[in-house]
Amino acid sequence: MKLRAVILDWAGTLVDYGSRAPVAALQSVFAGAGVPVTVAEARESMGIAKKAHIGSILEIPRVRAAWISKHGAEPSEADVEKLYAAFIPSQIQVLAYHSQLIPGVVDAVARMRLRGLKIGTTTGYNRAMLDYLLDRAATQGFTPDYALCPEDVGAGRPLPWMCYLAAIRMEVYPMAALVKIEDTPADIEEGRNAGMWTIGVTRTGNEIGVTEEEWSRLASADQQHLLKKAELRLLDAGAHYTAPSVAECEPILDEIELVKEH
């Protein structure tokens, strides 16, 4: 099987080592509403469209109870809309500090292009956030062939619509000749639902959630423990393969091309 394209996620995969930007913005918005959330709570549904992500946090029993205690009523759709309206400027502000390409991305993508692969991206960010990242990434040497966000297709992950439209725009098929590289269970589901191969990113992504500097300070045994935990979570979500980073996916692409069907 000759691969035709790769579709990459943004936070934790292409940029923002440890996927810190969404967590920081979500925590800021919930704290502003008087209901602080933990890092783990903010990360639980990472990867889905951000308005849906906010709604999912409000469904966490502890957060829901805290909201009722603070506001005297169960969280409503109007509350989700209000939180999302506050989230948008907060997220764009935070992105200014979390839009650095992850080491190895530029060279890895260049090698993918030499293989004849088109490069697409999908995200849980909205169009304004994605456009900000596209501009920042371009100055660092990365520009995809096509980039999509949930509002471009009416719904986000785990639905496959962004992957389908990316394939259409890049004029590549069948979907089994495309690979999705990402760092959350929702991303994995998106790729699987689209009929694509999926590679879950562990070390640089949401499942470990530490910066490159923080990672370098961890003991080797702690690193291995975190890698294994992230790997198992992504495999449980349906990933065909896992890799520490985008820069380490090339051997997996070689292996996929040797497989006749999946």
XYZ file of C-alpha atoms in Angstrom:
262
model
C 0.000 0.000 0.000
C 1.396 3.371 -1.014
C 0.545 6.086 1.486
C -0.843 9.307 0.066
C -1.092 11.744 2.984
C -0.625 12.396 6.677
C -3.072 14.417 8.775
C -1.569 15.896 11.933
C -3.014 17.378 15.100
C -1.687 20.685 16.458
C -1.307 21.056 20.268
C 0.953 18.337 21.625
C 1.708 16.979 18.158
C 3.000 19.839 15.996
C 3.285 22.657 18.544
C 3.121 23.219 22.286
C 5.184 20.399 23.787
C 2.993 18.892 26.517
C -0.209 20.506 25.161
C -0.173 23.184 27.841
C -2.071 26.007 26.115
C -5.594 24.498 26.219
C -5.193 23.551 29.885
C -4.039 27.035 30.878
C -6.928 28.741 29.077
C -9.552 26.336 30.420
C -8.314 26.682 33.988
C -8.326 30.469 33.658
C -11.906 30.555 32.386
C -13.292 28.187 35.012
C -11.445 29.994 37.796
C -12.985 33.224 36.531
C -16.415 31.630 36.910
C -15.623 30.706 40.507
C -15.269 26.980 39.822
C -11.557 26.101 39.524
C -10.741 22.851 37.724
C -7.695 20.634 37.998
C -5.224 19.893 35.222
C -6.567 16.334 35.021
C -10.142 17.598 34.674
C -9.126 20.028 31.944
C -7.286 17.285 30.059
C -9.973 14.602 30.342
C -11.742 15.378 27.037
C -8.825 17.028 25.246
C -9.000 16.944 21.462
C -12.691 17.628 20.940
C -14.035 21.020 19.790
C -13.462 23.552 22.532
C -17.104 24.458 23.199
C -17.914 20.765 23.540
C -14.822 20.397 25.723
C -16.132 23.043 28.111
C -19.486 21.258 28.215
C -17.776 17.959 28.977
C -15.885 19.493 31.906
C -19.182 20.702 33.339
C -20.431 17.107 33.195
C -17.653 15.870 35.497
C -19.486 15.091 38.768
C -17.136 17.087 41.010
C -17.187 20.113 38.708
C -20.966 19.913 38.286
C -21.443 19.815 42.060
C -19.047 22.749 42.539
C -20.919 24.724 39.870
C -24.273 24.111 41.580
C -22.787 25.108 44.934
C -21.356 28.330 43.469
C -24.190 29.365 41.152
C -27.242 27.765 42.735
C -28.282 25.903 39.604
C -27.073 23.174 37.301
C -24.853 24.351 34.439
C -26.875 25.199 31.338
C -26.187 25.649 27.645
C -26.158 29.395 28.284
C -23.378 28.834 30.813
C -21.397 26.854 28.215
C -21.819 29.705 25.727
C -20.688 32.260 28.305
C -17.632 30.215 29.264
C -16.748 29.650 25.608
C -17.034 33.377 24.862
C -14.529 34.017 27.650
C -12.347 31.125 26.516
C -11.705 32.429 22.979
C -9.669 35.546 23.873
C -8.023 33.715 26.760
C -6.870 30.896 24.497
C -5.492 33.215 21.822
C -3.608 35.148 24.508
C -2.157 31.920 25.919
C -1.175 30.658 22.452
C 1.352 33.466 22.222
C 3.423 31.521 24.763
C 2.658 28.014 23.476
C 2.993 28.109 19.693
C 6.573 26.883 19.315
C 6.952 23.952 16.945
C 7.954 20.762 18.718
C 11.599 19.844 17.981
C 11.989 17.669 14.902
C 8.662 18.603 13.296
C 10.059 20.641 10.402
C 12.562 17.966 9.370
C 10.040 15.147 9.856
C 7.476 16.878 7.647
C 10.131 17.559 5.020
C 10.919 13.828 4.934
C 7.223 13.022 4.637
C 6.955 15.330 1.634
C 9.955 13.603 0.053
C 7.942 10.373 0.299
C 5.273 12.069 -1.798
C 2.884 12.613 1.111
C 0.462 15.527 1.313
C 0.283 17.174 4.752
C -3.060 18.097 6.311
C -4.025 19.127 9.834
C -7.118 19.052 12.043
C -7.679 20.570 15.481
C -10.109 21.176 18.314
C -9.307 24.908 18.147
C -11.607 27.319 16.316
C -10.661 29.152 13.106
C -9.202 32.235 14.810
C -6.961 30.063 16.988
C -5.953 27.863 14.060
C -5.130 30.873 11.873
C -2.963 32.248 14.670
C -1.079 28.941 14.863
C -0.730 28.751 11.081
C 0.864 32.205 10.996
C 3.243 31.382 13.839
C 4.141 27.981 12.384
C 4.877 29.478 8.959
C 7.554 31.714 10.469
C 9.157 28.565 11.935
C 9.194 26.639 8.670
C 5.943 24.646 8.696
C 2.952 25.186 6.400
C 0.484 22.341 5.761
C -1.235 21.723 2.460
C -4.612 22.058 4.160
C -5.741 22.906 7.699
C -9.216 22.442 9.155
C -11.082 23.196 12.369
C -14.505 21.995 13.593
C -16.443 25.034 12.378
C -15.275 24.313 8.813
C -17.380 21.135 8.777
C -20.036 21.767 11.441
C -18.723 19.345 14.065
C -15.451 18.249 15.633
C -13.907 15.048 16.879
C -14.503 12.179 17.183
C -16.584 12.642 14.013
C -14.495 12.132 10.859
C -15.699 15.101 8.817
C -12.496 17.168 9.058
C -10.443 14.217 7.825
C -12.839 13.623 4.932
C -12.758 17.261 3.816
C -8.970 17.391 4.153
C -8.730 14.335 1.879
C -11.048 15.979 -0.638
C -9.120 19.252 -0.651
C -5.765 17.470 -0.933
C -7.203 15.117 -3.593
C -5.991 11.934 -1.910
C -7.731 8.587 -1.507
C -8.602 5.954 -0.347
C -8.802 6.859 3.329
C -6.810 3.696 4.124
C -3.878 5.383 2.359
C -3.900 8.231 4.893
C -2.326 8.294 8.363
C -3.577 10.361 11.294
C -0.904 11.393 13.826
C -2.233 12.787 17.101
C -1.993 12.775 20.889
C -5.469 12.224 22.418
C -8.103 9.471 22.409
C -10.535 11.823 20.634
C -7.968 12.319 17.855
C -7.507 8.567 17.556
C -11.261 8.058 17.289
C -11.423 10.728 14.587
C -8.840 8.922 12.496
C -10.350 5.478 13.056
C -13.843 6.749 12.229
C -12.442 8.140 8.976
C -10.962 4.743 8.063
C -7.368 5.919 8.445
C -4.266 4.468 10.033
C -3.589 6.130 13.385
C -0.384 6.857 15.301
C -0.721 8.135 18.860
C 1.979 10.538 20.039
C 3.076 9.947 23.628
C 6.059 11.952 24.898
C 5.171 15.386 23.512
C 1.403 15.161 23.914
C -1.552 15.564 26.218
C -1.335 12.146 27.853
C 1.960 13.004 29.556
C 1.461 16.748 29.586
C 4.911 18.020 30.536
C 7.117 20.545 28.779
C 10.376 19.533 27.130
C 12.320 21.029 30.037
C 10.197 19.196 32.609
C 10.648 15.950 30.692
C 14.419 16.343 30.667
C 14.435 16.630 34.469
C 12.538 13.385 35.063
C 14.378 10.240 36.084
C 14.596 7.595 33.377
C 12.314 5.235 35.315
C 9.668 7.962 35.619
C 9.933 8.716 31.909
C 9.408 5.073 31.007
C 6.435 4.805 33.350
C 4.756 7.856 31.811
C 5.469 6.676 28.266
C 3.928 3.278 28.968
C 0.864 4.809 30.598
C 0.314 7.170 27.632
C 0.910 4.376 25.146
C -1.671 2.113 26.801
C -4.299 4.878 26.903
C -3.854 5.652 23.206
C -3.817 1.986 22.211
C -6.986 1.455 24.259
C -8.552 4.290 22.256
C -7.787 2.384 19.055
C -4.384 3.623 17.897
C -2.720 1.232 15.474
C 0.721 2.418 16.612
C 2.303 4.869 19.044
C 5.451 6.986 18.798
C 7.128 9.383 21.225
C 6.882 12.278 18.745
C 6.157 13.182 15.124
C 9.894 13.037 14.465
C 9.894 9.325 15.314
C 7.029 8.195 13.087
C 8.967 7.430 9.905
C 9.684 3.741 10.690
C 5.961 3.302 11.349
C 5.104 4.808 7.959
C 7.515 2.294 6.406
C 5.755 -0.542 8.231
C 2.293 0.613 7.204
C 3.314 0.655 3.563
C 4.210 -3.022 3.857
C 0.731 -3.925 5.118
C -1.881 -4.822 2.513
C -4.950 -4.052 4.595
C -6.018 -3.179 8.130
